[in-house]
Amino acid sequence: MEPVLSAAQPSTTPGVTSSFSTKGQFGEFDFIVVSNRLAVDRVVDEHGDSSWRRSPGGLVTALAPVMAKADGAWVGWHGAPDETLEPFDEANMRLVPVPLSEEEVEFYYEGFSNATLWPLYHDVIASPEFHRTWWDCYRRVNERFAAAAASVAAEGATVWVQDYQLQLVPKLLRQARPDLRIGFFNHIPFPPLEIYGQLPWRRQVIEGLLGADLIGFQRPSDASNFLRCVRRFTGYPVRTQQVQVPADENGTPAYVSRAEAFPISIDTASIAELAQRPDVIERSREIRAELGDPRHILLGVDRLDYTKGIGHRLKAYGELLDDGAITVEDAALIQVASPSRERVEQYRLLREDIEGTVGRINGTHDTMKNTAIRYLHHSYPVEEMVALYLAADVMLITALRDGMNLVAKEYVAARTGNTGTLVLSEFAGAADTLRQAILINPHDIDGLKSAIVQAVGMPRAEATRRMRLMRRQVIQNDVEQWSRSFLDALQAEDRRHGD
C-alpha cells in the first residue's frame, strides 16, 4: 500500500503546528497505535538472514488482540538508523516504519526524550539538559510520526499514542485529521508543577498532549499534576478531570480533553502459566543450588537506571551484612541490572558506581563458598526471569520514582503458591494497588534495612495472607483489562461529546 503522506518537513512556526495536510484523503485502518518502536524486533539468524518477530513487551501483548479484531496498524521506528522501510504485514497487523537518522536518534531519543524529559519527569533525580537543537529535532520527529499515523488512518479511526517520546503527536493529528478519535497514554510519571515548570517548552508540550480526547496516566497523582500544569501554563478552564480546549487560529474547533488514571498491568496468565511449567520450576531449583542453597534468596530486577534505587538497595544490604543481621551463609542477593542507554554518559557512570559497590561488598563478605551479591548485567528471556521469581523468597523494589514497575506485578503473578514477600517502594505506581507489600521509603536506609529484616523473618502464614491478596488484585487487573478500560473510556468520551 502506498502511503498517502510523505514524512513531514520541519514546521515554520515555533509552536506545535501541523505542517502536513491530508487533503481529504484517508487510509484504511480503523485502529492505529503510535509508539517510539514498532511492535516487532528484527532477528538475524546464523546464516545472516533477517526476519521479524513480535516484541515480547506487555504493550504489544495487550494490543495485539485489539489489532487483530479492529483492522489495526502500528506506527513506530524499526530500530535501525538511516534506513527507510516500506510498510509491511507481520504478526497480524500492518507495520508502518518511521525512519530516523543517526542524528535524530541522538537528538530526539537520547537527547530530548531521555536526557531532558526522562530526568525531568522523574523528579530531577538527575539534572535534565535543555537544548534548543534537541527540542527542534523532537518536534520534527513528532511531525513525522503524526504524518505516518494520519496517512494510514481510516475516516473516524481511533489512534492511541504511547508515551513521552511522542507528546506532540496528539495535537498534530487533531489539526490534520479532526475526524480522528485520539488517545494518549503516559507510561512514566508526570511531575509536579514546580518541577515541570523548568521545561522551556512547557506550554507546547501541554498543548500537544491536549490534542488527545483522553490522556491516560499511571496514578491519580500524575493526572492531578498534569491538570495543575494545564491551569498554570495555558489558562484553559478545567472542571474535575476535563479541560475545555478553545478553538485555535488553525481552524481546530473547541473540544474537551480528559485526564484520568489507568494503571497499566501485565499478562498475568502467561506469567502464571510459566511459573507452573516443570522446566521453569526445575530451573528455579537449579538457581538455588548454584547459590549454595541458602535459606533466603533476595532478588532485585531492574533496568540499569538511576531512577531504580539500586545504589540505595545495595547500601542497605551491605550495612545489614556489616551489622551481622544477615550473613552470606544464610542469605544471597541476586541483582539483575539489564543494560540501558549505554551511550549516555550518566548511565555509563551509574554502571561503574554500581559495579564498584558490588565489588566492595563482595570483597568484604564473600567466602570461598558463598557470595554476598550475585550481580548480572544482562537481559534474560522471560522463562529465566520467572525462574528467578520462583527462586527468590524476597523481591526488592526500591525505585526512587517509577511510573508503575511491572516487575513487582510479575513477581506476584509468578508466586502461584502464595509464598514470597514483596518489599516495594512507595514511589512506584504499583504501591497504589499492592498495599499488602512491605512499603518503604528507599531514601530511608535504616527503614529499608528494617523492611528487609522483616521480609526475611516474616511468618509463613502472614506472608501467604499478603501474597494471596496481592495476587487477587493482579489477576483481576491484568494488561488486557487495562487496554480495554482505556479504549472503553475513549469511546465514552466520543459519545459524551456527541462527535
CSV table of C-alpha atoms in Angstrom, one decimal:
chain,number,residue,atom,x,y,z
A,1,MET,CA,0.0,0.0,0.0
A,2,GLU,CA,1.4,3.4,-1.0
A,3,PRO,CA,1.4,5.9,1.9
A,4,VAL,CA,-0.9,8.9,1.4
A,5,LEU,CA,1.6,11.3,3.1
A,6,SER,CA,5.3,11.6,3.0
A,7,ALA,CA,7.4,12.3,6.1
A,8,ALA,CA,6.7,15.8,7.4
A,9,GLN,CA,9.3,18.5,7.0
A,10,PRO,CA,10.1,21.0,9.8
A,11,SER,CA,7.3,23.4,10.6
A,12,THR,CA,7.9,27.1,10.2
A,13,THR,CA,6.3,28.2,13.5
A,14,PRO,CA,7.9,27.8,16.9
A,15,GLY,CA,4.9,26.2,18.5
A,16,VAL,CA,3.3,22.8,17.7
A,17,THR,CA,1.6,23.3,14.3
A,18,SER,CA,0.9,20.7,11.7
A,19,SER,CA,3.0,21.1,8.6
A,20,PHE,CA,1.2,18.4,6.6
A,21,SER,CA,-2.3,18.0,5.2
A,22,THR,CA,-4.4,15.0,4.4
A,23,LYS,CA,-6.2,16.9,1.5
A,24,GLY,CA,-9.3,14.8,2.2
A,25,GLN,CA,-7.6,11.5,1.8
A,26,PHE,CA,-8.0,8.7,4.2
A,27,GLY,CA,-6.2,5.4,4.9
A,28,GLU,CA,-7.7,2.0,5.5
A,29,PHE,CA,-7.1,1.2,9.2
A,30,ASP,CA,-9.7,1.7,11.9
A,31,PHE,CA,-7.3,1.3,14.9
A,32,ILE,CA,-3.7,2.7,15.0
A,33,VAL,CA,-1.1,2.5,17.7
A,34,VAL,CA,1.7,5.1,17.6
A,35,SER,CA,4.8,4.4,19.7
A,36,ASN,CA,8.5,5.1,19.5
A,37,ARG,CA,9.2,1.5,18.5
A,38,LEU,CA,7.4,-0.9,16.2
A,39,ALA,CA,5.7,-4.0,17.7
A,40,VAL,CA,8.3,-6.3,16.1
A,41,ASP,CA,12.0,-6.9,16.5
A,42,ARG,CA,14.4,-7.7,13.7
A,43,VAL,CA,16.1,-11.2,14.1
A,44,VAL,CA,19.2,-12.2,12.2
A,45,ASP,CA,19.9,-16.0,12.1
A,46,GLU,CA,23.3,-17.7,11.8
A,47,HIS,CA,23.2,-17.5,8.0
A,48,GLY,CA,22.7,-13.7,8.1
A,49,ASP,CA,19.1,-13.9,7.0
A,50,SER,CA,16.8,-11.4,8.8
A,51,SER,CA,13.2,-11.7,9.8
A,52,TRP,CA,10.7,-10.1,12.2
A,53,ARG,CA,9.2,-11.5,15.4
A,54,ARG,CA,6.7,-9.9,17.7
A,55,SER,CA,8.2,-8.0,20.6
A,56,PRO,CA,7.7,-9.6,24.0
A,57,GLY,CA,6.7,-6.4,25.7
A,58,GLY,CA,3.4,-6.0,27.7
A,59,LEU,CA,2.1,-3.2,25.5
A,60,VAL,CA,2.3,-5.4,22.4
A,61,THR,CA,0.7,-8.3,24.2
A,62,ALA,CA,-2.1,-6.1,25.4
A,63,LEU,CA,-2.9,-4.6,22.0
A,64,ALA,CA,-2.2,-7.5,19.6
A,65,PRO,CA,-5.8,-8.9,20.1
A,66,VAL,CA,-7.3,-5.5,19.5
A,67,MET,CA,-5.2,-5.1,16.4
A,68,ALA,CA,-6.5,-8.4,15.0
A,69,LYS,CA,-10.1,-7.5,15.7
A,70,ALA,CA,-10.1,-3.9,14.6
A,71,ASP,CA,-8.1,-4.0,11.4
A,72,GLY,CA,-5.1,-2.3,13.0
A,73,ALA,CA,-1.8,-0.7,12.1
A,74,TRP,CA,1.2,0.0,14.3
A,75,VAL,CA,3.4,3.1,13.6
A,76,GLY,CA,6.9,3.3,15.0
A,77,TRP,CA,10.7,3.2,14.4
A,78,HIS,CA,12.0,-0.1,13.4
A,79,GLY,CA,15.3,0.3,15.3
A,80,ALA,CA,17.9,0.9,12.6
A,81,PRO,CA,19.0,4.5,11.9
A,82,ASP,CA,19.5,5.8,8.4
A,83,GLU,CA,17.3,3.1,6.9
A,84,THR,CA,13.9,3.5,5.2
A,85,LEU,CA,11.4,0.6,5.0
A,86,GLU,CA,8.1,0.4,3.3
A,87,PRO,CA,5.0,-0.6,5.4
A,88,PHE,CA,4.7,-4.4,5.7
A,89,ASP,CA,2.5,-7.0,7.4
A,90,GLU,CA,3.6,-9.1,10.3
A,91,ALA,CA,2.0,-10.7,13.4
A,92,ASN,CA,-1.5,-10.0,12.1
A,93,MET,CA,-1.0,-6.2,11.8
A,94,ARG,CA,0.2,-3.6,9.4
A,95,LEU,CA,3.6,-2.2,10.5
A,96,VAL,CA,4.4,1.3,9.4
A,97,PRO,CA,8.1,2.1,9.9
A,98,VAL,CA,9.1,5.7,10.6
A,99,PRO,CA,12.7,6.4,9.5
A,100,LEU,CA,15.1,8.1,11.9
A,101,SER,CA,18.6,9.3,11.0
A,102,GLU,CA,21.6,8.7,13.3
A,103,GLU,CA,21.4,12.4,14.3
A,104,GLU,CA,17.7,12.1,15.1
A,105,VAL,CA,18.3,9.1,17.3
A,106,GLU,CA,20.9,11.2,19.2
A,107,PHE,CA,18.9,14.4,19.4
A,108,TYR,CA,15.3,13.3,19.6
A,109,TYR,CA,15.7,10.0,21.5
A,110,GLU,CA,18.9,10.0,23.5
A,111,GLY,CA,18.7,13.8,23.9
A,112,PHE,CA,15.3,15.4,24.4
A,113,SER,CA,13.4,12.2,25.3
A,114,ASN,CA,16.0,10.6,27.7
A,115,ALA,CA,18.3,13.4,28.8
A,116,THR,CA,15.6,16.2,29.1
A,117,LEU,CA,12.1,14.6,29.6
A,118,TRP,CA,13.1,11.4,31.4
A,119,PRO,CA,15.0,13.1,34.3
A,120,LEU,CA,12.5,16.0,34.5
A,121,TYR,CA,9.6,13.6,34.7
A,122,HIS,CA,11.3,11.5,37.4
A,123,ASP,CA,11.6,14.4,39.9
A,124,VAL,CA,15.0,15.6,38.7
A,125,ILE,CA,16.9,12.7,40.3
A,126,ALA,CA,19.4,13.5,37.6
A,127,SER,CA,19.7,17.0,36.2
A,128,PRO,CA,17.8,17.5,32.9
A,129,GLU,CA,19.5,19.2,30.0
A,130,PHE,CA,17.7,21.8,27.9
A,131,HIS,CA,19.0,22.3,24.3
A,132,ARG,CA,17.1,24.0,21.6
A,133,THR,CA,18.5,21.8,18.9
A,134,TRP,CA,17.2,18.8,20.8
A,135,TRP,CA,13.7,20.4,21.0
A,136,ASP,CA,13.7,21.3,17.3
A,137,CYS,CA,14.5,17.7,16.4
A,138,TYR,CA,11.9,16.3,18.8
A,139,ARG,CA,9.3,18.5,17.2
A,140,ARG,CA,10.3,17.4,13.7
A,141,VAL,CA,10.3,13.7,14.5
A,142,ASN,CA,6.9,14.0,16.2
A,143,GLU,CA,5.6,15.6,13.0
A,144,ARG,CA,6.9,12.6,11.0
A,145,PHE,CA,5.2,10.1,13.4
A,146,ALA,CA,1.9,12.1,13.2
A,147,ALA,CA,2.1,12.2,9.4
A,148,ALA,CA,2.6,8.5,9.2
A,149,ALA,CA,-0.3,7.8,11.5
A,150,ALA,CA,-2.6,10.2,9.6
A,151,SER,CA,-1.7,8.5,6.3
A,152,VAL,CA,-3.0,5.1,7.3
A,153,ALA,CA,-6.0,6.1,9.5
A,154,ALA,CA,-9.4,5.5,8.0
A,155,GLU,CA,-12.1,8.2,8.4
A,156,GLY,CA,-13.1,8.3,12.1
A,157,ALA,CA,-10.4,5.9,13.2
A,158,THR,CA,-9.1,5.5,16.7
A,159,VAL,CA,-5.4,6.4,17.2
A,160,TRP,CA,-3.7,5.6,20.5
A,161,VAL,CA,-0.4,7.4,21.0
A,162,GLN,CA,2.1,6.0,23.5
A,163,ASP,CA,4.5,7.7,25.9
A,164,TYR,CA,6.7,10.7,26.5
A,165,GLN,CA,8.7,10.5,23.2
A,166,LEU,CA,5.5,11.5,21.2
A,167,GLN,CA,3.8,14.1,23.3
A,168,LEU,CA,3.3,16.5,20.4
A,169,VAL,CA,1.6,13.9,18.2
A,170,PRO,CA,-2.0,14.3,19.5
A,171,LYS,CA,-2.3,18.0,18.6
A,172,LEU,CA,-0.6,17.5,15.3
A,173,LEU,CA,-3.1,14.7,14.5
A,174,ARG,CA,-6.1,16.7,15.6
A,175,GLN,CA,-5.0,19.6,13.4
A,176,ALA,CA,-4.5,17.4,10.3
A,177,ARG,CA,-7.3,14.9,11.0
A,178,PRO,CA,-10.1,16.4,13.2
A,179,ASP,CA,-12.2,13.3,12.3
A,180,LEU,CA,-10.0,11.0,14.4
A,181,ARG,CA,-10.6,9.8,18.0
A,182,ILE,CA,-7.3,10.3,19.7
A,183,GLY,CA,-6.0,8.7,23.0
A,184,PHE,CA,-2.6,9.2,24.7
A,185,PHE,CA,-1.0,7.2,27.5
A,186,ASN,CA,1.9,8.4,29.5
A,187,HIS,CA,3.8,5.3,30.8
A,188,ILE,CA,6.1,7.3,33.1
A,189,PRO,CA,5.3,9.7,35.9
A,190,PHE,CA,4.1,13.3,35.3
A,191,PRO,CA,6.0,15.7,37.6
A,192,PRO,CA,4.6,18.3,39.9
A,193,LEU,CA,4.1,21.8,38.5
A,194,GLU,CA,7.1,23.2,40.3
A,195,ILE,CA,9.4,20.7,38.5
A,196,TYR,CA,7.6,20.6,35.2
A,197,GLY,CA,7.8,24.4,35.0
A,198,GLN,CA,11.5,24.2,34.4
A,199,LEU,CA,10.9,23.0,30.8
A,200,PRO,CA,11.4,25.9,28.4
A,201,TRP,CA,8.8,24.3,26.0
A,202,ARG,CA,6.3,23.6,28.8
A,203,ARG,CA,3.2,25.1,27.1
A,204,GLN,CA,3.9,23.5,23.7
A,205,VAL,CA,4.2,20.0,25.3
A,206,ILE,CA,0.9,20.5,27.3
A,207,GLU,CA,-0.9,21.7,24.2
A,208,GLY,CA,0.5,18.7,22.3
A,209,LEU,CA,-1.0,16.4,24.9
A,210,LEU,CA,-4.3,18.2,25.0
A,211,GLY,CA,-4.8,17.3,21.4
A,212,ALA,CA,-6.0,13.9,22.7
A,213,ASP,CA,-9.6,13.3,23.7
A,214,LEU,CA,-8.4,11.1,26.6
A,215,ILE,CA,-5.0,11.3,28.3
A,216,GLY,CA,-4.1,8.4,30.5
A,217,PHE,CA,-1.6,8.3,33.4
A,218,GLN,CA,-0.4,5.6,35.7
A,219,ARG,CA,-1.5,7.2,39.0
A,220,PRO,CA,-4.2,9.7,40.0
A,221,SER,CA,-1.4,12.0,41.3
A,222,ASP,CA,0.1,12.1,37.8
A,223,ALA,CA,-3.2,13.2,36.3
A,224,SER,CA,-3.6,15.8,39.0
A,225,ASN,CA,-0.1,17.1,38.4
A,226,PHE,CA,-0.9,17.4,34.7
A,227,LEU,CA,-4.1,19.3,35.3
A,228,ARG,CA,-2.4,21.7,37.6
A,229,CYS,CA,0.1,22.4,34.9
A,230,VAL,CA,-2.7,23.0,32.4
A,231,ARG,CA,-4.3,25.6,34.6
A,232,ARG,CA,-1.0,27.3,35.3
A,233,PHE,CA,0.6,27.3,31.8
A,234,THR,CA,-2.5,27.6,29.5
A,235,GLY,CA,-5.2,29.2,31.5
A,236,TYR,CA,-7.8,26.8,29.9
A,237,PRO,CA,-10.9,26.1,32.0
A,238,VAL,CA,-10.5,22.8,34.0
A,239,ARG,CA,-13.5,21.2,35.6
A,240,THR,CA,-12.9,18.0,37.5
A,241,GLN,CA,-10.8,16.0,35.1
A,242,GLN,CA,-11.9,17.8,31.9
A,243,VAL,CA,-10.1,20.6,30.1
A,244,GLN,CA,-12.1,22.9,27.8
A,245,VAL,CA,-9.7,23.5,24.9
A,246,PRO,CA,-10.7,26.5,22.8
A,247,ALA,CA,-10.7,26.8,19.1
A,248,ASP,CA,-7.4,27.9,17.6
A,249,GLU,CA,-6.2,30.0,14.7
A,250,ASN,CA,-5.7,26.9,12.5
A,251,GLY,CA,-9.4,26.3,12.5
A,252,THR,CA,-9.5,23.4,15.0
A,253,PRO,CA,-12.9,23.8,16.8
A,254,ALA,CA,-13.2,23.8,20.6
A,255,TYR,CA,-13.4,20.4,22.3
A,256,VAL,CA,-12.9,18.7,25.6
A,257,SER,CA,-9.8,16.7,26.7
A,258,ARG,CA,-10.0,14.5,29.7
A,259,ALA,CA,-7.1,13.3,32.0
A,260,GLU,CA,-7.5,10.2,34.1
A,261,ALA,CA,-5.5,7.4,35.7
A,262,PHE,CA,-5.4,3.9,34.1
A,263,PRO,CA,-2.7,1.9,35.9
A,264,ILE,CA,-1.0,-0.5,33.5
A,265,SER,CA,-0.5,-4.1,34.3
A,266,ILE,CA,0.9,-7.4,32.9
A,267,ASP,CA,-0.1,-10.5,31.1
A,268,THR,CA,-0.8,-12.3,34.4
A,269,ALA,CA,-2.0,-15.5,32.8
A,270,SER,CA,1.2,-16.1,30.8
A,271,ILE,CA,3.4,-15.4,33.8
A,272,ALA,CA,1.4,-17.8,36.0
A,273,GLU,CA,1.5,-20.4,33.3
A,274,LEU,CA,5.3,-20.2,33.0
A,275,ALA,CA,5.6,-20.4,36.8
A,276,GLN,CA,3.9,-23.8,36.7
A,277,ARG,CA,5.9,-25.3,33.9
A,278,PRO,CA,8.1,-28.2,35.1
A,279,ASP,CA,11.2,-26.9,33.3
A,280,VAL,CA,10.9,-23.5,34.8
A,281,ILE,CA,10.3,-24.9,38.3
A,282,GLU,CA,13.4,-27.1,37.8
A,283,ARG,CA,15.4,-24.1,36.7
A,284,SER,CA,14.4,-22.3,39.9
A,285,ARG,CA,15.8,-25.2,41.9
A,286,GLU,CA,19.0,-25.1,39.9
A,287,ILE,CA,19.4,-21.4,40.7
A,288,ARG,CA,19.1,-22.0,44.4
A,289,ALA,CA,21.6,-24.9,44.1
A,290,GLU,CA,24.1,-22.7,42.2
A,291,LEU,CA,24.0,-20.2,45.1
A,292,GLY,CA,24.7,-22.9,47.6
A,293,ASP,CA,21.0,-23.4,48.6
A,294,PRO,CA,20.9,-20.5,51.1
A,295,ARG,CA,18.0,-20.2,53.5
A,296,HIS,CA,17.0,-16.9,51.9
A,297,ILE,CA,17.3,-15.5,48.4
A,298,LEU,CA,16.6,-11.9,47.8
A,299,LEU,CA,16.2,-10.5,44.3
A,300,GLY,CA,16.4,-7.2,42.5
A,301,VAL,CA,15.5,-6.9,38.8
A,302,ASP,CA,15.9,-3.6,37.2
A,303,ARG,CA,16.9,-1.8,34.1
A,304,LEU,CA,20.2,-0.1,34.9
A,305,ASP,CA,18.7,3.4,35.5
A,306,TYR,CA,19.3,6.0,38.2
A,307,THR,CA,15.5,6.0,39.0
A,308,LYS,CA,15.6,2.4,40.2
A,309,GLY,CA,17.3,3.0,43.6
A,310,ILE,CA,19.8,0.1,43.0
A,311,GLY,CA,22.5,2.0,45.0
A,312,HIS,CA,20.2,2.5,47.9
A,313,ARG,CA,19.3,-1.2,47.9
A,314,LEU,CA,23.0,-2.2,47.8
A,315,LYS,CA,23.9,0.2,50.6
A,316,ALA,CA,21.2,-1.1,52.9
A,317,TYR,CA,22.1,-4.8,52.1
A,318,GLY,CA,25.8,-4.1,52.7
A,319,GLU,CA,25.1,-2.5,56.1
A,320,LEU,CA,23.0,-5.5,57.1
A,321,LEU,CA,26.0,-7.7,56.3
A,322,ASP,CA,28.3,-5.3,58.2
A,323,ASP,CA,25.9,-5.4,61.2
A,324,GLY,CA,25.6,-9.2,61.2
A,325,ALA,CA,21.9,-9.0,60.8
A,326,ILE,CA,22.3,-11.1,57.6
A,327,THR,CA,25.2,-13.4,56.8
A,328,VAL,CA,26.4,-14.8,53.5
A,329,GLU,CA,25.9,-18.3,54.8
A,330,ASP,CA,22.2,-17.7,55.3
A,331,ALA,CA,21.3,-15.2,52.5
A,332,ALA,CA,22.2,-14.2,49.0
A,333,LEU,CA,21.1,-11.2,46.9
A,334,ILE,CA,20.8,-11.6,43.1
A,335,GLN,CA,20.8,-8.3,41.3
A,336,VAL,CA,19.8,-8.3,37.7
A,337,ALA,CA,20.6,-5.0,36.0
A,338,SER,CA,19.8,-5.1,32.3
A,339,PRO,CA,21.8,-2.8,30.1
A,340,SER,CA,20.2,0.6,29.3
A,341,ARG,CA,21.2,3.6,27.2
A,342,GLU,CA,24.8,2.8,27.4
A,343,ARG,CA,25.8,5.6,25.0
A,344,VAL,CA,24.5,8.2,27.6
A,345,GLU,CA,27.3,9.4,30.0
A,346,GLN,CA,25.1,9.3,33.1
A,347,TYR,CA,24.3,5.7,32.6
A,348,ARG,CA,27.9,4.7,32.0
A,349,LEU,CA,28.9,6.4,35.2
A,350,LEU,CA,26.0,4.7,37.1
A,351,ARG,CA,27.2,1.3,35.9
A,352,GLU,CA,30.7,2.0,37.2
A,353,ASP,CA,29.3,3.1,40.5
A,354,ILE,CA,27.0,0.1,40.9
A,355,GLU,CA,29.7,-2.4,39.9
A,356,GLY,CA,32.2,-0.8,42.3
A,357,THR,CA,29.7,-1.0,45.2
A,358,VAL,CA,29.1,-4.7,44.4
A,359,GLY,CA,32.8,-5.4,44.3
A,360,ARG,CA,33.4,-3.7,47.6
A,361,ILE,CA,30.6,-5.6,49.4
A,362,ASN,CA,31.6,-8.9,47.9
A,363,GLY,CA,35.3,-8.3,48.7
A,364,THR,CA,34.5,-7.7,52.3
A,365,HIS,CA,31.9,-10.5,52.9
A,366,ASP,CA,32.4,-13.3,50.4
A,367,THR,CA,33.8,-16.7,51.4
A,368,MET,CA,35.2,-19.4,49.3
A,369,LYS,CA,31.7,-21.0,49.3
A,370,ASN,CA,29.3,-18.0,49.5
A,371,THR,CA,28.9,-14.8,47.5
A,372,ALA,CA,27.0,-11.9,49.1
A,373,ILE,CA,25.7,-10.4,45.8
A,374,ARG,CA,25.4,-12.1,42.5
A,375,TYR,CA,25.4,-9.2,40.0
A,376,LEU,CA,24.2,-9.9,36.5
A,377,HIS,CA,24.5,-7.2,33.9
A,378,HIS,CA,22.4,-9.0,31.3
A,379,SER,CA,18.9,-9.2,29.8
A,380,TYR,CA,17.2,-12.5,30.1
A,381,PRO,CA,14.3,-14.3,28.4
A,382,VAL,CA,11.0,-14.3,30.3
A,383,GLU,CA,11.4,-18.0,31.2
A,384,GLU,CA,14.6,-17.3,33.1
A,385,MET,CA,13.0,-14.3,34.8
A,386,VAL,CA,10.1,-16.4,36.0
A,387,ALA,CA,12.6,-19.0,37.3
A,388,LEU,CA,14.3,-16.2,39.3
A,389,TYR,CA,11.0,-15.0,40.7
A,390,LEU,CA,10.3,-18.6,41.8
A,391,ALA,CA,13.7,-18.9,43.4
A,392,ALA,CA,13.5,-15.7,45.3
A,393,ASP,CA,12.0,-15.6,48.8
A,394,VAL,CA,12.1,-11.7,48.9
A,395,MET,CA,11.6,-9.3,46.0
A,396,LEU,CA,13.2,-5.9,46.5
A,397,ILE,CA,11.7,-2.9,44.5
A,398,THR,CA,13.5,0.3,45.7
A,399,ALA,CA,12.6,2.7,42.9
A,400,LEU,CA,13.2,6.4,43.7
A,401,ARG,CA,10.5,7.3,41.2
A,402,ASP,CA,8.6,4.9,38.8
A,403,GLY,CA,5.5,5.2,36.7
A,404,MET,CA,4.4,1.7,37.7
A,405,ASN,CA,7.1,-1.0,38.0
A,406,LEU,CA,5.8,-4.1,36.3
A,407,VAL,CA,8.5,-6.3,37.9
A,408,ALA,CA,6.6,-6.1,41.2
A,409,LYS,CA,3.4,-7.4,39.5
A,410,GLU,CA,5.3,-10.1,37.6
A,411,TYR,CA,6.8,-11.4,40.9
A,412,VAL,CA,3.3,-11.5,42.5
A,413,ALA,CA,1.9,-13.3,39.4
A,414,ALA,CA,4.6,-15.9,39.5
A,415,ARG,CA,4.0,-16.8,43.1
A,416,THR,CA,1.2,-19.2,42.4
A,417,GLY,CA,1.7,-20.9,45.7
A,418,ASN,CA,1.1,-17.6,47.6
A,419,THR,CA,4.6,-17.7,49.0
A,420,GLY,CA,7.2,-15.0,49.0
A,421,THR,CA,7.4,-11.4,50.2
A,422,LEU,CA,7.5,-8.1,48.3
A,423,VAL,CA,9.4,-5.1,49.5
A,424,LEU,CA,8.0,-2.2,47.5
A,425,SER,CA,8.9,1.5,47.2
A,426,GLU,CA,6.0,3.8,47.9
A,427,PHE,CA,7.3,5.9,45.0
A,428,ALA,CA,6.5,3.2,42.4
A,429,GLY,CA,3.0,3.3,40.9
A,430,ALA,CA,2.5,-0.3,41.9
A,431,ALA,CA,2.3,0.8,45.5
A,432,ASP,CA,-1.1,2.2,44.9
A,433,THR,CA,-2.6,-1.2,44.5
A,434,LEU,CA,-0.2,-3.7,46.0
A,435,ARG,CA,-0.9,-2.4,49.5
A,436,GLN,CA,0.0,-5.7,51.2
A,437,ALA,CA,3.6,-5.4,50.3
A,438,ILE,CA,6.1,-4.0,52.8
A,439,LEU,CA,6.1,-0.4,51.7
A,440,ILE,CA,9.3,1.5,52.1
A,441,ASN,CA,10.9,4.9,51.5
A,442,PRO,CA,14.1,4.0,49.7
A,443,HIS,CA,15.8,7.2,50.9
A,444,ASP,CA,15.4,6.0,54.5
A,445,ILE,CA,18.3,3.4,54.6
A,446,ASP,CA,17.5,2.4,58.2
A,447,GLY,CA,13.8,1.9,57.3
A,448,LEU,CA,14.9,-0.1,54.2
A,449,LYS,CA,17.1,-2.3,56.4
A,450,SER,CA,14.3,-2.9,58.8
A,451,ALA,CA,12.0,-3.9,56.0
A,452,ILE,CA,14.5,-6.4,54.6
A,453,VAL,CA,14.9,-8.0,58.0
A,454,GLN,CA,11.1,-8.0,58.4
A,455,ALA,CA,10.7,-9.7,55.0
A,456,VAL,CA,13.3,-12.3,55.7
A,457,GLY,CA,11.8,-13.2,59.0
A,458,MET,CA,8.1,-12.9,58.2
A,459,PRO,CA,6.0,-15.8,59.4
A,460,ARG,CA,4.8,-18.0,56.6
A,461,ALA,CA,1.1,-17.5,57.4
A,462,GLU,CA,1.4,-13.7,57.3
A,463,ALA,CA,3.4,-13.9,54.0
A,464,THR,CA,0.8,-16.2,52.5
A,465,ARG,CA,-2.1,-13.8,53.5
A,466,ARG,CA,-0.4,-10.8,52.0
A,467,MET,CA,0.6,-12.6,48.8
A,468,ARG,CA,-2.9,-14.1,48.3
A,469,LEU,CA,-4.5,-10.6,48.4
A,470,MET,CA,-1.9,-9.1,46.0
A,471,ARG,CA,-2.3,-12.0,43.5
A,472,ARG,CA,-6.1,-11.5,43.5
A,473,GLN,CA,-5.5,-7.8,42.6
A,474,VAL,CA,-3.1,-8.6,39.8
A,475,ILE,CA,-5.2,-11.3,38.4
A,476,GLN,CA,-8.3,-9.2,38.3
A,477,ASN,CA,-6.5,-6.2,36.8
A,478,ASP,CA,-4.3,-7.6,34.0
A,479,VAL,CA,-2.9,-5.9,30.9
A,480,GLU,CA,-5.9,-6.8,28.8
A,481,GLN,CA,-8.3,-5.2,31.3
A,482,TRP,CA,-6.0,-2.1,31.2
A,483,SER,CA,-6.2,-1.7,27.5
A,484,ARG,CA,-10.0,-2.5,27.5
A,485,SER,CA,-10.7,0.1,30.2
A,486,PHE,CA,-8.7,2.8,28.4
A,487,LEU,CA,-10.3,2.2,25.0
A,488,ASP,CA,-13.8,1.9,26.5
A,489,ALA,CA,-13.3,5.3,28.2
A,490,LEU,CA,-12.0,6.8,24.9
A,491,GLN,CA,-15.2,5.6,23.2
A,492,ALA,CA,-17.3,7.0,26.0
A,493,GLU,CA,-15.6,10.4,25.6
A,494,ASP,CA,-16.6,10.3,21.9
A,495,ARG,CA,-20.2,9.6,22.9
A,496,ARG,CA,-20.3,12.1,25.7
A,497,HIS,CA,-19.4,15.0,23.4
A,498,GLY,CA,-21.6,13.8,20.5
A,499,ASP,CA,-18.8,13.6,17.9
